[in-house]
XYZ file of C-alpha atoms in Angstrom:
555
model
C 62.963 -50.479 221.186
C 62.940 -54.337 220.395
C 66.104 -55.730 221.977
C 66.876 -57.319 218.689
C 67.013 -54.072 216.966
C 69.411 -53.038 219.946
C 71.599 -55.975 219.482
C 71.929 -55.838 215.612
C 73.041 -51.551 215.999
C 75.291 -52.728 218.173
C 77.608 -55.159 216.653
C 77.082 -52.745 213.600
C 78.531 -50.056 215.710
C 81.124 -52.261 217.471
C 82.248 -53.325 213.863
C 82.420 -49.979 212.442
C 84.503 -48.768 215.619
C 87.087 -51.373 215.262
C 87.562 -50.591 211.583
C 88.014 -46.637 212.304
C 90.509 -47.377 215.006
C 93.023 -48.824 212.618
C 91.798 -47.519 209.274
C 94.551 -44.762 209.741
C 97.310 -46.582 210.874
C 97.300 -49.799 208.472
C 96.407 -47.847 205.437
C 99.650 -45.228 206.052
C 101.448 -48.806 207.135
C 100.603 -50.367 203.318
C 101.397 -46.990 201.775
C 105.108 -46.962 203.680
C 105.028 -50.943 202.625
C 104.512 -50.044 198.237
C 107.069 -47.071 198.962
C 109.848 -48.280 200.961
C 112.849 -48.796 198.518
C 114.009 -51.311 200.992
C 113.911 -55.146 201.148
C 113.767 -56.950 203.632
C 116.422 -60.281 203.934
C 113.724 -62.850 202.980
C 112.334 -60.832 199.814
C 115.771 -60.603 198.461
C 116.226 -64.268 198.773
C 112.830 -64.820 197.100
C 113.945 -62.260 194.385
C 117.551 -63.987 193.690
C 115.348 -67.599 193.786
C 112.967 -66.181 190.843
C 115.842 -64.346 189.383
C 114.348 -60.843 188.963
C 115.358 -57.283 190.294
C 112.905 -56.191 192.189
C 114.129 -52.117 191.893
C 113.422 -52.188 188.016
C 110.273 -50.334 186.970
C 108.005 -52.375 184.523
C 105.815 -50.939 181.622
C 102.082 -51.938 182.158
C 102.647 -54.420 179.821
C 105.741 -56.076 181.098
C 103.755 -55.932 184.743
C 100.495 -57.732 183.270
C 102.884 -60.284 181.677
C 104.472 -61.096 184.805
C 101.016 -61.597 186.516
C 99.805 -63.234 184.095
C 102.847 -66.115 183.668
C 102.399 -65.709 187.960
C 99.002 -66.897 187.614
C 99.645 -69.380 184.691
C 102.292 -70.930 186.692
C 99.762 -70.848 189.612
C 97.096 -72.877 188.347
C 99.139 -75.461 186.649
C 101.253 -76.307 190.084
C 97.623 -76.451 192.216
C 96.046 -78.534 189.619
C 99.024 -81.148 190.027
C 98.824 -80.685 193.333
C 94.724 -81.983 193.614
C 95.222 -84.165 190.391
C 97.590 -86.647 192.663
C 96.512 -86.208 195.799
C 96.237 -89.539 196.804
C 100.080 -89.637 196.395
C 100.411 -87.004 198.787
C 101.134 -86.585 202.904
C 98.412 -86.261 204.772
C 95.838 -87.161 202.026
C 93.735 -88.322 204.937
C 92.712 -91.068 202.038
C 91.636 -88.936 199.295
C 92.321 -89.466 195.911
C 92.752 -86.621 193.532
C 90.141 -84.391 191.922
C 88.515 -85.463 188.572
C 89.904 -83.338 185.576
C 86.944 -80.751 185.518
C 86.828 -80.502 188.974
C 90.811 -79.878 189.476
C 90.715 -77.335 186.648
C 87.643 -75.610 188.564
C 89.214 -75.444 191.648
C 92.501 -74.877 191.043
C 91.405 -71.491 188.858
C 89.094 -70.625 191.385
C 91.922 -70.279 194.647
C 94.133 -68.732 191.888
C 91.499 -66.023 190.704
C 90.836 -65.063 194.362
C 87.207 -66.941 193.909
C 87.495 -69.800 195.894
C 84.356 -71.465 194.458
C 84.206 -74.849 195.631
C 81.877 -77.515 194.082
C 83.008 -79.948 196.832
C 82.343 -80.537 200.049
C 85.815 -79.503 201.911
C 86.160 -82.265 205.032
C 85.047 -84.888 202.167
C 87.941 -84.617 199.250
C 90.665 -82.083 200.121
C 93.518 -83.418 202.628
C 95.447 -80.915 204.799
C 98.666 -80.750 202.391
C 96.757 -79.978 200.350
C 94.502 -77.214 201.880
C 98.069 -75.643 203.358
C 100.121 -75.896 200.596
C 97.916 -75.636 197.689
C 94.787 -73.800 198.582
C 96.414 -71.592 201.906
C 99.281 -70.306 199.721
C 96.857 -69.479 197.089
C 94.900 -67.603 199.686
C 97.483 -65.361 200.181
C 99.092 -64.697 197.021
C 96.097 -64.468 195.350
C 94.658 -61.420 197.462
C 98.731 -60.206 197.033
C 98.025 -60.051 192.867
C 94.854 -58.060 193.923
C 96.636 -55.214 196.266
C 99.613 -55.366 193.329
C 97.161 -54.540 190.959
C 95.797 -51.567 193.052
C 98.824 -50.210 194.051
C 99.860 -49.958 190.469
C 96.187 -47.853 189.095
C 97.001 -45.462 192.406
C 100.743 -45.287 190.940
C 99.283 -43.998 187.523
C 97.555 -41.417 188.946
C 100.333 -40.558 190.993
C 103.246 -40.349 188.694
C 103.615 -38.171 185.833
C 105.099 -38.848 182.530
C 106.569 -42.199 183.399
C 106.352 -43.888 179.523
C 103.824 -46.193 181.507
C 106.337 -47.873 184.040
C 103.601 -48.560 186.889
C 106.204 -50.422 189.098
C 107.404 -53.553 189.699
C 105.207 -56.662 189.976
C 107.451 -59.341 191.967
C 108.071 -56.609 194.456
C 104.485 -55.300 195.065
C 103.203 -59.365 195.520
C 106.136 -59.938 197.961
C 105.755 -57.080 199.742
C 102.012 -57.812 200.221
C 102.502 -61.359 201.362
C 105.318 -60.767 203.288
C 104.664 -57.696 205.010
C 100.976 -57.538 205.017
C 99.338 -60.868 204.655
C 100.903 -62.770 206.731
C 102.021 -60.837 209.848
C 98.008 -60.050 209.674
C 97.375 -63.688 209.494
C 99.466 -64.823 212.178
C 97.888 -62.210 214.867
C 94.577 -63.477 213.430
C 95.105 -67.293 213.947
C 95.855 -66.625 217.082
C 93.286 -65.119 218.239
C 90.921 -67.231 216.544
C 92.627 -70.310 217.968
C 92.338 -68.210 221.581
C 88.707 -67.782 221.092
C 87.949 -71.744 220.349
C 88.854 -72.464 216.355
C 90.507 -75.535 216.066
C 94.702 -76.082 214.492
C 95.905 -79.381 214.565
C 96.579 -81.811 211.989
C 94.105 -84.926 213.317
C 92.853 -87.060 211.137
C 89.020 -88.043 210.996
C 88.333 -88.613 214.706
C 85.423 -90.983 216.347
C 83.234 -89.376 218.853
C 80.494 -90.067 220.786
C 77.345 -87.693 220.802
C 75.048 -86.827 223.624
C 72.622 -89.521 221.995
C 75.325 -92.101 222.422
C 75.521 -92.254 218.427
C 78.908 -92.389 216.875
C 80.031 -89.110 214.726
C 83.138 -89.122 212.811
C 84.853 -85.755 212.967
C 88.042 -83.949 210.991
C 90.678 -82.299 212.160
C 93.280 -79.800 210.546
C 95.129 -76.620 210.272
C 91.509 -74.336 210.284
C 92.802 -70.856 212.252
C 95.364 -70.525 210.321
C 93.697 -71.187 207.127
C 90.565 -69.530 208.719
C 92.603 -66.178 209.131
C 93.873 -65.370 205.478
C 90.699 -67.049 203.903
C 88.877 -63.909 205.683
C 91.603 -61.564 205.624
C 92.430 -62.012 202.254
C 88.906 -61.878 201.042
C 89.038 -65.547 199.748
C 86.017 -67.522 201.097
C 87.117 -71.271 200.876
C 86.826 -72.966 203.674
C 87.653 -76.508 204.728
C 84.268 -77.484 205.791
C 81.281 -77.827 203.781
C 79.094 -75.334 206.019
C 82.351 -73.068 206.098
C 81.945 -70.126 208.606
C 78.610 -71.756 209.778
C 80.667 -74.688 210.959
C 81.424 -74.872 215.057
C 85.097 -75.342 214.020
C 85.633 -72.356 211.901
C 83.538 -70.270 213.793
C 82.716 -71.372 217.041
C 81.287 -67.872 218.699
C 79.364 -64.488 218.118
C 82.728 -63.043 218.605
C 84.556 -64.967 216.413
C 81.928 -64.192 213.885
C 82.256 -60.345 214.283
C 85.889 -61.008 214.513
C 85.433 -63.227 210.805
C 83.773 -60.202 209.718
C 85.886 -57.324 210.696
C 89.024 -59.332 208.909
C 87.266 -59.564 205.718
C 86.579 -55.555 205.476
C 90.140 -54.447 207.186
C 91.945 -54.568 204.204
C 89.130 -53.029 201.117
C 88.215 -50.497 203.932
C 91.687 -49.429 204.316
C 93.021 -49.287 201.060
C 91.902 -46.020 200.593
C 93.948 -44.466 203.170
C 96.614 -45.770 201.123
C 95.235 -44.835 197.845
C 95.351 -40.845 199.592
C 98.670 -40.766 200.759
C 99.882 -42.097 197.731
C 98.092 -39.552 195.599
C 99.693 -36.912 198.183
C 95.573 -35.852 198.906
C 94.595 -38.022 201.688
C 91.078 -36.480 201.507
C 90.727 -38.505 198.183
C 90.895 -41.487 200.052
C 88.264 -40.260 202.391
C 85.961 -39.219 199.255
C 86.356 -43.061 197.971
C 86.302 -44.229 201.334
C 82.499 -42.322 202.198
C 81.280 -43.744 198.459
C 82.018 -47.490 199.571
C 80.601 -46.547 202.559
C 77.251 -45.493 202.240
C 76.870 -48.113 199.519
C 77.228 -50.539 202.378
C 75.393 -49.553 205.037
C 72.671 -48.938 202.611
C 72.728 -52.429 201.597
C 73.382 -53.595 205.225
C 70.359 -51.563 206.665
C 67.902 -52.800 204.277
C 69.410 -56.604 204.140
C 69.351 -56.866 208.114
C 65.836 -55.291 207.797
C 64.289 -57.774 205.341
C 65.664 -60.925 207.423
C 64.392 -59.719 210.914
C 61.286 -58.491 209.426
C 60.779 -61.780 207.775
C 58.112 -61.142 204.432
C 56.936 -64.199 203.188
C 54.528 -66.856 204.552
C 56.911 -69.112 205.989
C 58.861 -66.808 207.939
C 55.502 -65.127 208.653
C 54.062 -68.404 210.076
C 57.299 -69.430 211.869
C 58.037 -66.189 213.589
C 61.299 -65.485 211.940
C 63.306 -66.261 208.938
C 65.738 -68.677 210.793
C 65.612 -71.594 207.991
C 69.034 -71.954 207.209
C 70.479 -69.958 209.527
C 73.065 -70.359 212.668
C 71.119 -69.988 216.096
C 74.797 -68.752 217.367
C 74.935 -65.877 215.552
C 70.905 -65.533 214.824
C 69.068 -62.782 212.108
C 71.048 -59.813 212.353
C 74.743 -62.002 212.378
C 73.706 -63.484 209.774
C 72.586 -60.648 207.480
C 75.964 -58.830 208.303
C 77.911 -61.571 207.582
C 76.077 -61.755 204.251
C 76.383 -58.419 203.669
C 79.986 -57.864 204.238
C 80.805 -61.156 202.331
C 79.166 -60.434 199.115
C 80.617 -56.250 199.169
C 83.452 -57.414 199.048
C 84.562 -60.446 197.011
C 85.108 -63.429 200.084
C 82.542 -65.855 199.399
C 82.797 -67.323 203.096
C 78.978 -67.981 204.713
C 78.074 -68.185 208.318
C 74.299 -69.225 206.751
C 72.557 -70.174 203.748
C 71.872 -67.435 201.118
C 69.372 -69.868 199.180
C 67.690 -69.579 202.702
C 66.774 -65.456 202.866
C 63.801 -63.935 202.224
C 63.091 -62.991 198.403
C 64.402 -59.050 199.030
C 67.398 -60.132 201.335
C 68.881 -63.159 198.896
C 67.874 -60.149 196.123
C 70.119 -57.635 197.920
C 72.884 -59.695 198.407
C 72.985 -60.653 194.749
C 72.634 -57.516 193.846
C 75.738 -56.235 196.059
C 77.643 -58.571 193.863
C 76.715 -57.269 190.673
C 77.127 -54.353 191.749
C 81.337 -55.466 190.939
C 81.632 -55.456 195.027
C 83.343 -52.100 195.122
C 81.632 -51.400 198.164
C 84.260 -52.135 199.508
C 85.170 -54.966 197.277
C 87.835 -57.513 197.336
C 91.759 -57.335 198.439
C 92.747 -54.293 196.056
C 89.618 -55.510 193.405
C 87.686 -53.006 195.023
C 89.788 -50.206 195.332
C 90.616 -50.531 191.376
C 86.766 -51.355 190.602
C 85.973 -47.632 192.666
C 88.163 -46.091 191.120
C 87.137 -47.024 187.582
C 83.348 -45.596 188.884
C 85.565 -42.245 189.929
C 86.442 -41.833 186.658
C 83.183 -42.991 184.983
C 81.779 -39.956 187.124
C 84.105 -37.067 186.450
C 83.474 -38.013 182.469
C 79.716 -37.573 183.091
C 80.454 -34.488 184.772
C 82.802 -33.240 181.982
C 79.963 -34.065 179.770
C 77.054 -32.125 182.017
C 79.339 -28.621 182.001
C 80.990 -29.085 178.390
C 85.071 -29.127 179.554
C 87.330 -32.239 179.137
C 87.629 -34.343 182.184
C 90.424 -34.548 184.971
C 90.314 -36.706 187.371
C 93.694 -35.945 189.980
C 95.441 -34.049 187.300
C 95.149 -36.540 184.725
C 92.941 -36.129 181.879
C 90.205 -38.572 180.534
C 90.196 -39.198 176.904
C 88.881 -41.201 174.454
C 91.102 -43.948 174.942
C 91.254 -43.854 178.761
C 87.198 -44.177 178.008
C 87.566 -47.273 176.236
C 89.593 -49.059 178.369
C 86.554 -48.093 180.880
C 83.983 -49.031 179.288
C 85.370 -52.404 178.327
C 86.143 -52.374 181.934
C 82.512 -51.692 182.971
C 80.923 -53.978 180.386
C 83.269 -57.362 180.893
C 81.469 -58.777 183.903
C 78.073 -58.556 183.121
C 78.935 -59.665 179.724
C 80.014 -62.988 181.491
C 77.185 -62.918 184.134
C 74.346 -62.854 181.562
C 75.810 -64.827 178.899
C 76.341 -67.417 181.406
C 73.060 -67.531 183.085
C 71.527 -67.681 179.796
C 73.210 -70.436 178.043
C 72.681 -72.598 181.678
C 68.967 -72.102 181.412
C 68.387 -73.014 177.523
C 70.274 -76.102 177.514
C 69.696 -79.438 179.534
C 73.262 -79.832 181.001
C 72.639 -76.423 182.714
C 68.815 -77.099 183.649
C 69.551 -80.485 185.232
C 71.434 -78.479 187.998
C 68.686 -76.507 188.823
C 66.874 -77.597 192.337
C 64.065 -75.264 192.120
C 61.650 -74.135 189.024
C 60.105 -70.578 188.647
C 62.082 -67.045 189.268
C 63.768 -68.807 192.196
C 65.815 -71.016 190.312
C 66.547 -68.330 187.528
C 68.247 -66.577 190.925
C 69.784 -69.687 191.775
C 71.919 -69.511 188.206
C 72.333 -65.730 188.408
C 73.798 -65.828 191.852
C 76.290 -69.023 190.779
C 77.670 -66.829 187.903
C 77.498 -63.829 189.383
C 79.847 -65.094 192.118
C 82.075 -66.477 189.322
C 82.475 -63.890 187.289
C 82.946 -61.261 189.982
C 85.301 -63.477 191.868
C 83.148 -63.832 194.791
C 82.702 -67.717 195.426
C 79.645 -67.923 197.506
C 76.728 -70.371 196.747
C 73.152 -69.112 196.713
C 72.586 -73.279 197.131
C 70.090 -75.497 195.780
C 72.200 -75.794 192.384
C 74.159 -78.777 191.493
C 77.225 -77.301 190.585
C 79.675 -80.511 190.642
C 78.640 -81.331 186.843
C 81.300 -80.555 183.952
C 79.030 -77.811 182.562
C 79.198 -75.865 185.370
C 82.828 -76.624 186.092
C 84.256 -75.670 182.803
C 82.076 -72.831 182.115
C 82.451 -71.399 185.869
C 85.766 -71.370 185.308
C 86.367 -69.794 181.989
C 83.887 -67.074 183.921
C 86.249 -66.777 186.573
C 89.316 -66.634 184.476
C 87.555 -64.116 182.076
C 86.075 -62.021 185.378
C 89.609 -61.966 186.734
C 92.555 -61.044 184.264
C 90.344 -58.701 181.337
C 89.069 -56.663 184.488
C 93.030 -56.994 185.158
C 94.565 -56.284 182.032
C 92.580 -52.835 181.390
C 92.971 -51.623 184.661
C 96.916 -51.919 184.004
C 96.288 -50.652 180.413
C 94.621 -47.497 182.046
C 97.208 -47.050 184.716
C 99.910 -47.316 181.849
C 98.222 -44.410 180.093
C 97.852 -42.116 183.102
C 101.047 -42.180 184.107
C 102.440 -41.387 181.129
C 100.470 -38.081 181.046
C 101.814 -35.051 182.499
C 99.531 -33.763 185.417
C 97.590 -30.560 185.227
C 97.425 -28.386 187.693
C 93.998 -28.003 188.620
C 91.717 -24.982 187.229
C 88.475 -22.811 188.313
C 86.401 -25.294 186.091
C 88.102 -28.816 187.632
C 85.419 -30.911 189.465
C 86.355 -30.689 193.255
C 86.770 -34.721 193.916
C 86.945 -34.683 197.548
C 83.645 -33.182 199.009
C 80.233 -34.785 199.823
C 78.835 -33.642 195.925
C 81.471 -36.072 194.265
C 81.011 -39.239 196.806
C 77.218 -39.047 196.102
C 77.896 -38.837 192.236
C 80.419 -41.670 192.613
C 77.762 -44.152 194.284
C 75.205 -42.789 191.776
C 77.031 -44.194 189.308
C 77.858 -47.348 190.522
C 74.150 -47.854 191.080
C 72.887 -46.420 187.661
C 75.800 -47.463 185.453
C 76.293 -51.032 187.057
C 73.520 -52.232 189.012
C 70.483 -51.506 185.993
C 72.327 -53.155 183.754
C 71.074 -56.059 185.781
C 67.311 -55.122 186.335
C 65.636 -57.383 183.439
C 67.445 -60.560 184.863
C 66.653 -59.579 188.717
C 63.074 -58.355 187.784
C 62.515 -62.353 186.144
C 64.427 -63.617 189.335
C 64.145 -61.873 192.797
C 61.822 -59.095 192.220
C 59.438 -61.743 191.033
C 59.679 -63.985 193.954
C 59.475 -60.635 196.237
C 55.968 -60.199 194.812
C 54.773 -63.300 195.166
């Protein structure tokens, strides 16, 4: 067998290994964390500071109102933050952002996105990457578990006149007894294995040439740990996980990559123990699964077997890619980064064949449930898991129940809506930026390759993602304003109906399950679960991806 085959099963099998050994503990660890009626010293402090009791259960609505005024608050302190930079410590000589470009980042780190337009080492200082885009990192993926936790609550409880929990207390608990013990054990190793904290400023240094190269500094494990971690993506370097600094080493990379699945792989541990059936945590659980090693298989496949002339007459599809971590790093990395909503790169997506830069797009609009982001795809799953039991209900003619609870009309809607809100945005989007001249001017490359190009850049808005397929010039106001309003839109409607639902469920009374209930645990139901996700979601998408990737594929 060709030793590159061996060596891409391998850190595949290494990964997966690492992710079973603490898949139990951690997710019965976050299920004790949403459960506990204790607080710890420094939550009640932060509780008395806000001025809220965090033992008071919240409608749906009251919880989506505190989010939302969370967020609000969010974005308007992180756009002050980048607007006066220059007036800041350690500005390192920046000056602040330009309107559009504040406004686009600032409601990209607080959406979870972390879409940058700019180049990292070249306009953001250090305050302002650890006090404005770090903290963001983490509360960010926080509102994301929150979120989560309260959809699993709403299938748990019964009749609670839609109190779902409390919001300040699930985002504390999250960043306080999740994110950040995580974070520290992560920095360190990272800073152990050759990633850079310190807080230098842009450094001279001579190369092996004898040419001067001006370097920067700055806090990267630390920032490096919940950026992966939390499924964030925004790195302070241009080339982000690509760069020497963030990710120095093969095993830092696998490292990079086992931190941005621990948490969406382990959610649904949580999700079954909190739903008092932990083997409906394994059923969700084998659906994200084989969704992604489906996609990883065939990714890793395309990019070591190379289609296309160039690759063809080069020997390999390295253009773009990191000689450290090579084909098969690469595609994993890829892989793992667009399942799940990080947006980090160790390599340039613009750069993979026609199928592999297709697949990877595709995982996205897939809504990366597989495994998704930080709680988004735990919630996003189990919207599918419901989508599925109705289509069951339909095939056999009886109402459907879906852990007890049944799904209605109404429960439908808020689906549907659900369902239909993000590729609302990512079409719209694309088409507008390819019918008028602000949004063609961006666009490096002509033909179904630049069509992707636009796809990808709203795809990864709208589903919170943040990566850059590259090769479109994104810094422009169009882009800025309306990649934000996608991101806003992608973020708090998928937000606000998923709280709407879990409002509704848990003010039904569970019933106890019958002869003619759906069995949701076995293989049958996992298969019908990714099913849909591929047929409901994923054609919704195959006009635009036939114009764009399937296109290029065939050419």
């Amino acid at each position: 067998m060709n030793t590159a085959v061996v060596a891409a099963a391998a850190q595949i099998l290494v990964l997966l290994a690492a992710l079973a050994a603490v898949h139990a503990p951690l997710g019965a660890y976050m299920a004790r964390t949403y459960t506990s009626p204790k607080h710890l010293r420094i939550e009640r402090l932060w509780y008395r500071a806000v001025r809220v009791d965090p033992d008071a259960e919240q409608r749906w609505t009251t919880y989506l109102m505190s989010l939302l005024g969370f967020s609000l608050v969010s974005v308007l302190f992180l756009y002050g933050m980048l607007r006066l930079q220059e007036h800041l410590p350690w500005s390192l000589g920046f000056t602040g952002f330009d309107p559009a470009g504040a406004w686009n980042t600032a409601v990209s780190f607080t959406t979870n996105t972390n879409w940058q337009w700019y180049s990292g080492e070249a306009a953001a200082g250090h305050l302002v990457q650890m006090a404005g885009l770090a903290v963001q990192n983490f509360v960010s993926a926080a509102v994301g578990m929150a979120v989560a936790i309260a959809l699993v609550r709403g299938f748990a409880r019964s009749g609670t006149d839609a109190r779902i929990g409390n919001f300040w207390s699930d985002l504390t608990r999250g960043v306080t007894r999740i994110l950040l013990p995580l974070s520290v054990l992560a920095a360190l190793v990272l800073m152990g294995a050759g990633v850079i904290q310190n807080l230098d400023p842009h450094t001279a240094l001579t190369t092996v040439e004898g040419a001067t190269q001006h370097a920067l500094g700055g806090p990267i494990a630390s920032q490096e740990a919940i950026k992966e971690l939390g499924t964030n993506g925004g790195g302070p370097f241009n080339a982000n996980s690509a760069h020497p600094f963030e990710n120095p080493t093969p095993f830092t990379n696998i490292l990079e990559i086992f931190l941005l699945l621990l948490i969406p792989f382990t959610l649904p541990r949580t999700f079954g123990i909190m739903v008092g059936d932990k083997r409906q945590g394994w059923a969700i659980l084998g659906a994200m699964g084989a969704l992604f090693l489906a996609s990883l298989v065939l990714t890793t496949w395309a990019e070591m077997a190379g289609p296309g002339a160039a690759p063809q007459a080069a020997g390999a599809a390295m253009e773009g890619k990191e000689t450290r971590f090579g084909l098969a790093g690469s595609a994993l990395f890829a892989v793992a980064t667009t399942a799940t909503s990080t947006g980090a790169v160790n390599s340039m997506h613009d750069s993979f064949t026609a199928p592999g830069g297709g697949l990877v797009l595709f995982n996205m609009l897939l809504g990366e449930v597989a495994p998704g982001g930080a709680g988004s795809g735990l919630y996003g799953m189990l919207i599918l898991a419901v989508v599925a039991v109705f289509i069951a209900g339909l095939m056999v003619g009886r109402t459907p129940e879906y852990l007890g609870k049944k799904i209605g009309r109404q429960e439908m809607t808020l689906v549907a809506l659900y369902v239909l809100t993000v590729p609302a945005l990512v079409l719209v989007g694309t088409a507008v930026a390819v019918v008028v001249e602000p949004g063609l001017a961006g666009i490096q490359e002509s033909g179904p390759h630049g069509l992707s190009e636009v796809l990808y850049a709203y795809a990864s808005a709208a589903n919170n993602n943040g990566s850059a397929f590259g090769g479109l010039t994104t810094g422009t106001p169009f882009y800025e304003v309306t990649q934000g309003l996608a991101m806003l839109a992608g973020r708090f409607v998928p937000i606000a109906l998923v709280l709407g639902l879990a409002g509704r469920l848990a003010s039904q009374t569970a019933v106890p399950a019958t002869a003619g209930t759906l069995p949701t645990h076995r293989p049958l139901f996992v298969g019908l679960v990714a099913t849909v996700a591929i047929v409901v979601v994923g054609l919704t998408f195959i006009p635009v991806l036939s114009l764009g990737p399937v296109v290029e594929s065939l050419s």
